[in-house]
Amino acid sequence: MSYLRLGRTILAAALAVPLALGATADKAQAETTLRVIPHADLKNLDPIWTTAYITRNHGYMIYDTLFAMDENFEVQPQMVDSWTQSDDGMVWEFTLRDGLTFHDGAAVTSADVIASLERWGARDGMGQQLMASAAGMEAVDDSTFRLTLSEPFGLVLESLGKISSNVPFIMPARVAATDPFEQITDFTGSGPFVFQEDEWVPGNTVIYTKFEDYVPREEPASAAAGGKVAKVDRVVWQYFPDNTTAMNALMAGEVDFFEQPAPDLAPIMEANPDITVEVNDPLGNIGFARFNHLLPPFDNADIRRAAIMAMGQEDYLASAIGDPDFWKTCYSVFPCGTPLENDAGSDVMATGDVDAAKAALDAAGYDGTEVVIMQPTDIPVLSAFSLVSADKLRNAGFNVKLEAMDWATLTSRRASREPVEEGGWNIFHTWWIGADVIDPMAIAFSGNPDAGWFGWAEDAELEEARAAFARATTLDEKTELATKAQERLWAIGASGQLGQFFVPVAYRSNVEGLIKSPVQFFWNISVE
């Protein structure tokens, strides 16, 4: 049923209500709804368990954070009212602002914060580094908690205020007590919207309602920071697995906002005077081909590097993105145009030489082991990436099998460390927003197979460089250590870098208040 038909049905029902209930009908009719096409189906609901961006976006709807990154990539307080730091930088105290309550009416306390940070710190790259440098956390009282470090750590606020996966969302302590490697089942948050679990239809619809007791900050909204003012009563995510169908729904006015339309649809939508198409993220996205380091054939670094040699970025970007105005090659593992950009070690990928890749593969002793590439057919960019990799790796001599699935299934399956025949995998493609991979602290760059990102790379030298980066205090030190980390990432063939690209958003003229940010937020937005 379209939203237009649904609206007529609701209106007809309201008109049938007895006069005594007229005030209730008027209120229902006055409710405002923002109708959104999300970039993927929401299947996994725990933003600490997974780095999937659709789950991160869900997290921002219902949870809040201690600090947040503004449009200038500077960290600002969010749930925190004030904080102090000892002269030696080893002891930090944070006091929560007044009026913070969970959706069940309970006050947010220091105990909730500490439990949430401990769980986040077990999964997130920056969180792991912070917790490794922490002697402990303790509640001073219900609204103040203390973080004591055992060694200097130069990124305390940057860690607590990171804008993307994994975000240190604050949950009730009872929820945060869940094993970080298992998904939560209680979705009580304290953010500006409430998740309506009983109305959630996986593969179709997610509904959020305004949290009436949320107290936003007084500052204007700025990226993830500032006042999170819910200006609509309901936000409905309506998932469309097909981009053309999604575009038609936007064109027909059945939805208001399309989060990630395929770039090749942009000219069609731009021709409609009621639709705006624009890039909302100044840093763009970094494409990744991620290897499973645990399973043959990619348990061999030489074979991973041989695969990378075949991955010419131009072919991926031209196929997946198309219009060169929306992409550029970038052979730094840190986004081009950011302070830590460098070319150390990148010669392994800079040519996309299939012949060189074939020779390297033969030298590495590849035995024909089948390579299973998970292909998310409902994400056009990633589906195209998968097809290009299949073609390039076959030409280089790999025995490749594509397995089609939706993104939600992929994000569940990629957590498996089992053999391929038992539900495992060899390669998947994804992207990280530039803000997520701006320095070596990103979980994508972990060299710790026990606590790192899917694919489970292992390299002690990489981990030493990342740990030293967290303690560094000058830009020169950080630059040197970032370069070292990049050298190790290329040396071990951690991932294939597929270039830098920009995906636009599209929305109708009735939408106002869009926030410019690497992450799509739905507070501050109103609809007419």
Coordinates of C-alpha atoms in Angstrom, one line a residue:
M1 CA 0.0 0.0 0.0
S2 CA 1.4 3.4 -0.9
Y3 CA 1.6 6.2 1.7
L4 CA -1.0 8.2 -0.2
R5 CA -3.5 5.4 0.0
L6 CA -2.6 4.8 3.6
G7 CA -3.2 8.5 4.3
R8 CA -6.6 8.3 2.8
T9 CA -7.5 5.3 4.9
I10 CA -6.4 7.1 8.1
L11 CA -8.4 10.2 7.1
A12 CA -11.5 8.2 6.4
A13 CA -11.2 6.4 9.7
A14 CA -10.8 9.7 11.5
L15 CA -14.0 11.1 10.0
A16 CA -15.9 8.1 11.2
V17 CA -14.9 8.8 14.9
P18 CA -17.8 10.1 17.1
L19 CA -17.8 13.8 17.8
A20 CA -16.8 13.2 21.4
L21 CA -13.5 11.9 20.1
G22 CA -13.0 14.8 17.7
A23 CA -10.0 16.2 19.7
T24 CA -8.2 12.9 19.3
A25 CA -8.8 12.8 15.6
D26 CA -7.6 16.4 15.2
K27 CA -4.4 15.5 17.0
A28 CA -3.8 12.4 14.8
Q29 CA -4.4 14.5 11.7
A30 CA -1.9 17.1 13.0
E31 CA 0.9 14.6 13.4
T32 CA 3.8 15.1 11.0
T33 CA 5.7 12.2 9.4
L34 CA 9.0 12.2 7.6
R35 CA 9.1 9.4 5.1
V36 CA 12.7 8.2 4.4
I37 CA 14.2 5.6 2.0
P38 CA 17.2 4.4 3.9
H39 CA 20.3 3.1 2.1
A40 CA 19.8 -0.5 3.4
D41 CA 17.4 -2.8 5.2
L42 CA 17.7 -2.6 9.0
K43 CA 18.2 -6.1 10.2
N44 CA 20.8 -5.9 13.0
L45 CA 19.8 -3.5 15.7
D46 CA 23.0 -3.3 17.9
P47 CA 25.3 -0.5 16.8
I48 CA 28.1 -1.8 19.0
W49 CA 27.9 -5.4 17.7
T50 CA 28.2 -4.3 14.1
T51 CA 29.8 -1.4 12.2
A52 CA 27.1 -1.4 9.5
Y53 CA 26.0 2.2 8.8
I54 CA 22.3 1.4 8.7
T55 CA 22.6 0.2 12.3
R56 CA 24.7 3.3 13.2
N57 CA 22.0 5.5 11.8
H58 CA 19.4 3.5 13.8
G59 CA 21.6 4.1 16.9
Y60 CA 21.6 7.9 16.3
M61 CA 17.8 7.9 16.2
I62 CA 17.4 6.3 19.7
Y63 CA 20.6 6.8 21.6
D64 CA 22.7 9.8 22.7
T65 CA 26.4 10.4 23.1
L66 CA 28.6 12.1 25.7
F67 CA 30.3 14.2 23.1
A68 CA 29.7 14.8 19.4
M69 CA 31.6 16.0 16.3
D70 CA 30.4 19.3 14.8
E71 CA 30.5 20.4 11.1
N72 CA 34.1 21.6 11.5
F73 CA 35.2 18.1 12.8
E74 CA 35.6 19.5 16.3
V75 CA 34.4 17.7 19.4
Q76 CA 31.6 19.3 21.4
P77 CA 29.8 18.2 24.6
Q78 CA 26.5 16.5 24.1
M79 CA 25.2 14.6 27.2
V80 CA 28.1 16.0 29.2
D81 CA 27.6 19.4 30.8
S82 CA 31.1 20.0 32.1
W83 CA 34.4 18.2 32.5
T84 CA 37.8 18.6 34.1
Q85 CA 41.3 17.3 33.4
S86 CA 44.2 16.9 35.8
D87 CA 47.4 18.9 35.0
D88 CA 49.1 15.7 33.9
G89 CA 46.2 14.6 31.8
M90 CA 45.8 11.3 33.6
V91 CA 42.5 11.9 35.4
W92 CA 39.3 13.1 33.8
E93 CA 36.0 13.9 35.4
F94 CA 32.7 14.3 33.5
T95 CA 29.4 15.6 34.8
L96 CA 26.2 14.9 32.9
R97 CA 23.7 17.6 32.1
D98 CA 20.3 17.8 33.8
G99 CA 17.2 16.2 32.3
L100 CA 18.7 13.1 30.7
T101 CA 16.2 10.3 30.8
F102 CA 15.8 7.0 29.1
H103 CA 12.7 6.2 27.1
D104 CA 11.4 4.1 30.0
G105 CA 11.5 7.1 32.3
A106 CA 14.6 6.2 34.2
A107 CA 17.3 8.8 34.7
V108 CA 20.6 8.4 32.9
T109 CA 23.4 7.8 35.5
S110 CA 27.1 7.4 35.7
A111 CA 26.6 3.7 36.0
D112 CA 24.9 3.6 32.6
V113 CA 27.7 5.6 31.1
I114 CA 30.5 3.4 32.5
A115 CA 28.8 0.2 31.4
S116 CA 28.2 1.5 27.9
L117 CA 31.8 2.7 27.5
E118 CA 33.1 -0.6 28.6
R119 CA 31.0 -2.5 26.1
W120 CA 31.9 -0.1 23.3
G121 CA 35.5 -0.2 24.2
A122 CA 35.6 -4.0 23.6
R123 CA 34.5 -3.6 20.0
D124 CA 35.6 -0.2 18.6
G125 CA 39.1 0.6 17.4
M126 CA 39.5 3.9 19.2
G127 CA 37.6 2.5 22.2
Q128 CA 40.0 -0.4 22.4
Q129 CA 43.0 1.9 22.5
L130 CA 41.3 4.1 25.1
M131 CA 40.5 1.2 27.4
A132 CA 44.0 -0.2 27.0
S133 CA 45.3 3.1 28.4
A134 CA 42.7 3.3 31.2
A135 CA 43.4 2.3 34.7
G136 CA 39.6 2.3 35.3
M137 CA 36.4 4.2 35.5
E138 CA 34.3 4.9 38.5
A139 CA 31.1 6.8 39.5
V140 CA 31.7 9.8 41.7
D141 CA 28.0 10.2 42.1
D142 CA 24.9 9.6 39.9
S143 CA 25.8 12.4 37.5
T144 CA 29.6 12.4 37.6
F145 CA 32.1 9.8 36.6
R146 CA 35.9 9.6 36.6
L147 CA 38.2 8.2 34.0
T148 CA 41.8 7.4 35.2
L149 CA 44.5 6.6 32.7
S150 CA 47.4 4.4 33.3
E151 CA 49.4 6.0 30.5
P152 CA 49.0 9.2 28.4
F153 CA 46.3 9.0 25.8
G154 CA 46.0 12.0 23.5
L155 CA 42.5 11.2 22.0
V156 CA 40.2 11.0 25.0
L157 CA 37.6 13.5 23.8
E158 CA 38.1 12.5 20.1
S159 CA 37.3 8.9 21.1
L160 CA 34.2 9.8 23.2
G161 CA 33.0 12.1 20.4
K162 CA 33.7 10.0 17.3
I163 CA 31.0 10.5 14.7
S164 CA 30.7 7.0 13.1
S165 CA 31.1 3.3 13.6
N166 CA 31.3 2.3 16.3
V167 CA 29.7 5.3 18.0
P168 CA 29.9 5.2 21.9
F169 CA 26.2 5.3 22.3
I170 CA 24.9 5.4 25.9
M171 CA 22.5 2.6 26.9
P172 CA 21.0 1.5 30.2
A173 CA 23.5 -0.4 32.3
R174 CA 21.3 -3.5 32.2
V175 CA 21.5 -3.4 28.4
A176 CA 25.2 -2.6 28.2
A177 CA 25.9 -5.6 30.4
T178 CA 25.3 -7.7 27.3
D179 CA 28.3 -9.6 26.0
P180 CA 29.8 -7.2 23.3
F181 CA 30.0 -10.1 20.9
E182 CA 26.3 -10.8 21.2
Q183 CA 23.5 -8.6 20.1
I184 CA 21.3 -6.7 22.5
T185 CA 17.5 -7.4 22.7
D186 CA 16.4 -4.3 24.7
F187 CA 16.4 -1.1 22.6
T188 CA 15.7 1.5 25.3
G189 CA 17.7 4.7 24.6
S190 CA 17.6 8.3 25.6
G191 CA 17.8 9.9 22.2
P192 CA 15.3 12.2 20.4
F193 CA 13.3 9.3 18.9
V194 CA 11.9 6.0 20.2
F195 CA 12.1 2.8 18.2
Q196 CA 8.7 1.2 17.8
E197 CA 9.8 -2.4 17.9
D198 CA 6.3 -3.8 17.6
E199 CA 5.9 -2.0 14.3
W200 CA 9.2 -3.0 12.8
V201 CA 8.9 -5.1 9.7
P202 CA 12.4 -6.3 8.6
G203 CA 12.8 -5.9 4.9
N204 CA 10.1 -3.3 4.8
T205 CA 9.5 -0.7 7.5
V206 CA 11.0 0.9 10.6
I207 CA 9.1 3.4 12.6
Y208 CA 10.4 5.9 15.2
T209 CA 8.3 8.4 17.2
K210 CA 9.4 11.6 18.9
F211 CA 10.6 11.2 22.5
E212 CA 8.6 13.9 24.2
D213 CA 10.8 14.0 27.3
Y214 CA 14.1 14.5 25.4
V215 CA 15.8 17.7 26.4
P216 CA 18.0 19.0 23.5
R217 CA 21.0 21.2 23.9
E218 CA 20.5 24.9 23.3
E219 CA 23.2 25.2 20.7
P220 CA 22.2 25.1 17.0
A221 CA 22.5 21.7 15.3
S222 CA 25.9 21.2 13.7
A223 CA 26.7 17.7 12.3
A224 CA 26.3 15.4 15.2
A225 CA 26.6 18.2 17.8
G226 CA 24.2 20.8 19.1
G227 CA 20.5 20.6 19.7
K228 CA 18.8 17.5 18.5
V229 CA 15.4 18.9 18.0
A230 CA 12.8 16.4 16.7
K231 CA 10.6 18.5 14.4
V232 CA 8.4 15.6 13.3
D233 CA 6.2 13.2 15.3
R234 CA 7.2 10.2 13.3
V235 CA 10.0 9.1 11.1
V236 CA 9.2 6.1 8.8
W237 CA 12.0 4.2 7.1
Q238 CA 10.6 2.5 4.0
Y239 CA 13.1 0.1 2.5
F240 CA 13.1 -0.4 -1.3
P241 CA 15.6 -3.1 -2.6
D242 CA 15.4 -1.6 -6.1
N243 CA 16.8 1.9 -6.7
T244 CA 14.5 2.7 -9.6
T245 CA 11.4 1.8 -7.6
A246 CA 12.7 3.9 -4.8
M247 CA 13.3 6.8 -7.2
N248 CA 9.8 6.5 -8.5
A249 CA 8.3 6.6 -5.0
L250 CA 10.2 9.9 -4.4
M251 CA 9.1 11.3 -7.7
A252 CA 5.5 10.5 -6.9
G253 CA 5.6 12.1 -3.5
E254 CA 5.1 8.9 -1.6
V255 CA 8.3 9.5 0.3
D256 CA 10.2 12.7 1.2
F257 CA 13.9 11.7 1.4
F258 CA 16.1 9.3 -0.4
E259 CA 19.3 8.7 1.5
Q260 CA 21.6 7.1 -1.1
P261 CA 20.2 7.0 -4.7
A262 CA 22.5 5.5 -7.3
P263 CA 24.5 8.3 -8.9
D264 CA 23.3 7.4 -12.4
L265 CA 19.7 8.3 -11.3
A266 CA 20.7 11.8 -10.3
P267 CA 20.0 13.4 -13.7
I268 CA 16.5 12.0 -13.8
M269 CA 15.7 13.3 -10.3
E270 CA 17.3 16.7 -11.0
A271 CA 15.0 17.2 -13.9
N272 CA 12.1 17.3 -11.4
P273 CA 11.6 20.8 -10.0
D274 CA 10.2 19.4 -6.7
I275 CA 13.4 17.4 -6.0
T276 CA 16.9 18.5 -4.8
V277 CA 19.9 16.3 -5.4
E278 CA 23.1 17.2 -3.6
V279 CA 26.2 15.8 -1.9
N280 CA 25.9 16.0 1.8
D281 CA 29.3 14.7 2.9
P282 CA 32.4 16.8 2.2
L283 CA 34.9 13.9 2.7
G284 CA 33.0 11.3 0.7
N285 CA 33.4 7.5 1.1
I286 CA 36.4 5.1 0.7
G287 CA 35.7 1.9 -1.1
F288 CA 37.1 -1.4 0.5
A289 CA 37.5 -4.9 -0.7
R290 CA 37.9 -6.8 2.5
F291 CA 39.7 -10.2 2.7
N292 CA 39.1 -12.9 5.2
H293 CA 42.6 -13.4 6.6
L294 CA 41.7 -16.6 8.4
L295 CA 40.7 -18.8 5.5
P296 CA 42.5 -20.0 2.4
P297 CA 43.5 -18.6 0.0
F298 CA 43.7 -15.2 1.8
D299 CA 45.4 -16.5 4.9
N300 CA 48.5 -15.9 2.8
A301 CA 49.7 -12.2 2.6
D302 CA 51.3 -12.7 -0.8
I303 CA 48.1 -13.9 -2.2
R304 CA 46.2 -11.0 -0.7
R305 CA 48.8 -8.6 -2.2
A306 CA 48.4 -10.4 -5.6
A307 CA 44.7 -9.7 -5.5
I308 CA 45.2 -6.1 -4.7
M309 CA 47.6 -5.7 -7.6
A310 CA 44.7 -6.4 -10.0
M311 CA 42.4 -3.8 -8.4
G312 CA 42.6 -0.7 -10.6
Q313 CA 40.5 1.9 -8.9
E314 CA 39.3 3.6 -12.2
D315 CA 37.5 0.5 -13.2
Y316 CA 35.7 0.1 -9.9
L317 CA 34.7 3.8 -9.7
A318 CA 33.6 4.1 -13.4
S319 CA 31.5 0.9 -13.1
A320 CA 29.9 1.6 -9.6
I321 CA 29.7 5.4 -9.6
G322 CA 29.8 6.4 -13.3
D323 CA 29.9 10.2 -13.4
P324 CA 33.6 11.2 -12.7
D325 CA 32.3 14.3 -10.9
F326 CA 31.3 11.9 -8.1
W327 CA 34.7 10.1 -7.7
K328 CA 38.5 10.3 -7.7
T329 CA 41.3 7.8 -7.3
C330 CA 43.1 7.8 -4.0
Y331 CA 45.9 5.5 -3.0
S332 CA 46.3 6.7 0.5
V333 CA 44.5 4.5 3.1
F334 CA 43.6 7.8 4.8
P335 CA 41.2 10.0 2.7
C336 CA 42.9 12.2 0.1
G337 CA 42.6 15.8 1.2
T338 CA 43.0 15.1 4.9
P339 CA 46.1 15.8 7.0
L340 CA 47.5 12.2 7.1
E341 CA 47.2 11.5 3.4
N342 CA 50.4 9.8 2.1
D343 CA 51.5 7.4 -0.6
A344 CA 53.7 5.1 1.4
G345 CA 53.6 1.5 0.2
S346 CA 50.8 2.2 -2.3
D347 CA 52.7 1.1 -5.3
V348 CA 51.2 -2.4 -4.8
M349 CA 47.8 -1.1 -6.0
A350 CA 48.6 2.0 -8.1
T351 CA 48.6 0.3 -11.5
G352 CA 45.9 -2.3 -11.4
D353 CA 48.2 -4.5 -13.5
V354 CA 46.4 -7.9 -14.0
D355 CA 49.5 -9.4 -15.6
A356 CA 51.6 -8.5 -12.6
A357 CA 48.9 -9.8 -10.3
K358 CA 48.9 -13.2 -12.2
A359 CA 52.7 -13.5 -11.9
A360 CA 52.6 -12.7 -8.2
L361 CA 49.8 -15.2 -7.7
D362 CA 51.8 -17.9 -9.4
A363 CA 54.8 -17.0 -7.3
A364 CA 52.7 -17.2 -4.1
G365 CA 51.8 -20.8 -4.9
Y366 CA 48.0 -20.4 -5.3
D367 CA 46.4 -23.8 -5.5
G368 CA 43.1 -22.9 -7.1
T369 CA 41.1 -22.7 -3.9
E370 CA 37.7 -21.2 -4.6
V371 CA 37.2 -17.5 -3.6
V372 CA 33.7 -16.8 -2.5
I373 CA 32.7 -13.1 -3.0
M374 CA 29.5 -12.0 -1.1
Q375 CA 27.6 -9.7 -3.5
P376 CA 24.9 -7.4 -1.9
T377 CA 22.6 -7.0 -4.9
D378 CA 20.4 -4.4 -3.1
I379 CA 23.3 -1.9 -2.8
P380 CA 24.1 -0.8 -6.3
V381 CA 27.6 0.5 -5.6
L382 CA 28.7 -2.6 -3.7
S383 CA 27.1 -5.0 -6.2
A384 CA 29.1 -3.3 -8.9
F385 CA 32.3 -3.5 -6.9
S386 CA 31.7 -7.2 -6.4
L387 CA 31.3 -7.8 -10.1
V388 CA 34.4 -5.9 -11.0
S389 CA 36.4 -7.8 -8.4
A390 CA 35.1 -11.1 -9.8
D391 CA 36.2 -10.2 -13.3
K392 CA 39.6 -8.9 -12.3
L393 CA 40.4 -11.8 -10.0
R394 CA 39.4 -14.4 -12.6
N395 CA 41.6 -12.7 -15.1
A396 CA 44.4 -12.8 -12.6
G397 CA 43.9 -16.6 -12.2
F398 CA 41.7 -16.9 -9.1
N399 CA 38.8 -19.4 -9.0
V400 CA 35.9 -17.1 -8.1
K401 CA 32.4 -17.7 -7.1
L402 CA 29.9 -14.9 -6.6
E403 CA 27.1 -15.4 -4.0
A404 CA 24.2 -13.0 -4.3
M405 CA 22.4 -11.8 -1.2
D406 CA 21.0 -8.6 0.4
W407 CA 23.2 -6.3 2.5
A408 CA 21.4 -7.3 5.7
T409 CA 22.3 -10.9 5.2
L410 CA 25.9 -10.0 4.3
T411 CA 26.4 -8.0 7.5
S412 CA 25.3 -11.0 9.5
R413 CA 27.4 -13.5 7.6
R414 CA 30.6 -11.5 7.6
A415 CA 30.7 -12.0 11.4
S416 CA 31.3 -15.7 10.8
R417 CA 34.8 -17.1 11.2
E418 CA 33.7 -20.6 10.0
P419 CA 34.9 -22.3 6.8
V420 CA 33.2 -21.2 3.7
E421 CA 31.3 -24.5 3.4
E422 CA 29.9 -23.8 6.9
G423 CA 28.7 -20.2 6.2
G424 CA 32.0 -18.4 6.0
W425 CA 33.3 -16.2 3.2
N426 CA 36.5 -14.9 1.4
I427 CA 35.8 -11.3 0.2
F428 CA 33.1 -8.7 0.8
H429 CA 33.0 -5.1 -0.4
T430 CA 32.0 -2.1 1.6
W431 CA 32.8 1.5 2.1
W432 CA 33.7 3.7 5.1
I433 CA 32.9 7.3 5.3
G434 CA 36.0 9.5 5.2
A435 CA 35.5 10.6 8.8
D436 CA 35.8 6.9 9.9
V437 CA 39.2 6.2 8.4
I438 CA 40.9 9.6 8.9
D439 CA 43.6 8.1 11.1
P440 CA 45.0 4.7 12.2
M441 CA 42.6 4.4 15.1
A442 CA 39.9 3.2 12.8
I443 CA 38.7 -0.3 13.5
A444 CA 39.1 -1.0 9.7
F445 CA 42.9 -0.7 10.3
S446 CA 43.1 -3.0 13.3
G447 CA 45.9 -5.6 13.3
N448 CA 44.4 -7.5 16.3
P449 CA 42.5 -10.6 15.0
D450 CA 40.8 -11.1 18.4
A451 CA 39.2 -7.7 18.7
G452 CA 39.5 -6.3 15.2
W453 CA 37.2 -5.8 12.3
F454 CA 35.7 -8.5 10.1
G455 CA 38.4 -10.1 8.1
W456 CA 40.6 -10.3 11.3
A457 CA 44.0 -9.0 10.1
E458 CA 47.0 -9.7 12.3
D459 CA 50.1 -7.7 12.5
A460 CA 52.1 -6.8 15.6
E461 CA 54.0 -3.9 14.0
L462 CA 50.7 -2.3 12.8
E463 CA 49.3 -2.5 16.4
E464 CA 52.4 -1.0 17.8
A465 CA 52.1 2.0 15.4
R466 CA 48.4 2.4 16.2
A467 CA 49.0 2.3 20.0
A468 CA 51.9 4.9 19.6
F469 CA 49.6 7.1 17.5
A470 CA 47.1 7.2 20.3
R471 CA 49.8 8.5 22.7
A472 CA 51.4 11.0 20.2
T473 CA 51.0 14.7 21.0
T474 CA 52.4 16.4 17.9
L475 CA 51.4 16.4 14.3
D476 CA 54.9 15.4 13.2
E477 CA 54.7 12.3 15.5
K478 CA 51.2 11.4 14.3
T479 CA 52.2 11.8 10.6
E480 CA 55.2 9.5 11.1
L481 CA 53.2 6.9 12.8
A482 CA 50.3 7.1 10.3
T483 CA 52.8 6.5 7.5
K484 CA 54.1 3.5 9.4
A485 CA 50.6 2.1 9.8
Q486 CA 49.9 2.6 6.1
E487 CA 53.1 0.8 5.2
R488 CA 52.1 -2.2 7.3
L489 CA 48.5 -2.2 5.9
W490 CA 49.8 -2.5 2.4
A491 CA 52.6 -4.9 3.4
I492 CA 50.1 -7.4 4.8
G493 CA 47.5 -6.8 2.1
A494 CA 44.9 -5.9 4.7
S495 CA 42.2 -4.7 2.2
G496 CA 41.9 -3.4 -1.3
Q497 CA 41.4 0.3 -1.5
L498 CA 38.8 1.1 -4.2
G499 CA 39.0 4.9 -4.3
Q500 CA 37.1 7.9 -3.0
F501 CA 33.5 8.6 -4.1
F502 CA 30.6 10.8 -3.2
V503 CA 26.9 9.6 -3.1
P504 CA 24.3 12.3 -3.2
V505 CA 21.0 12.5 -1.3
A506 CA 17.7 13.5 -2.9
Y507 CA 14.7 15.0 -1.2
R508 CA 11.4 16.8 -2.0
S509 CA 10.8 20.5 -1.6
N510 CA 8.7 20.0 1.5
V511 CA 11.8 18.9 3.4
E512 CA 13.6 21.6 5.4
G513 CA 16.5 21.7 7.9
L514 CA 18.8 19.0 6.4
I515 CA 22.1 18.8 8.4
K516 CA 25.3 18.7 6.4
S517 CA 27.3 15.8 7.8
P518 CA 29.1 12.6 6.9
V519 CA 26.3 10.8 8.7
Q520 CA 22.6 11.3 7.8
F521 CA 20.6 12.6 10.8
F522 CA 16.9 13.1 11.0
W523 CA 16.5 15.6 13.8
N524 CA 16.2 19.3 12.9
I525 CA 14.3 18.2 9.7
S526 CA 10.7 19.4 9.2
V527 CA 8.2 18.6 6.5
E528 CA 5.4 20.7 5.2

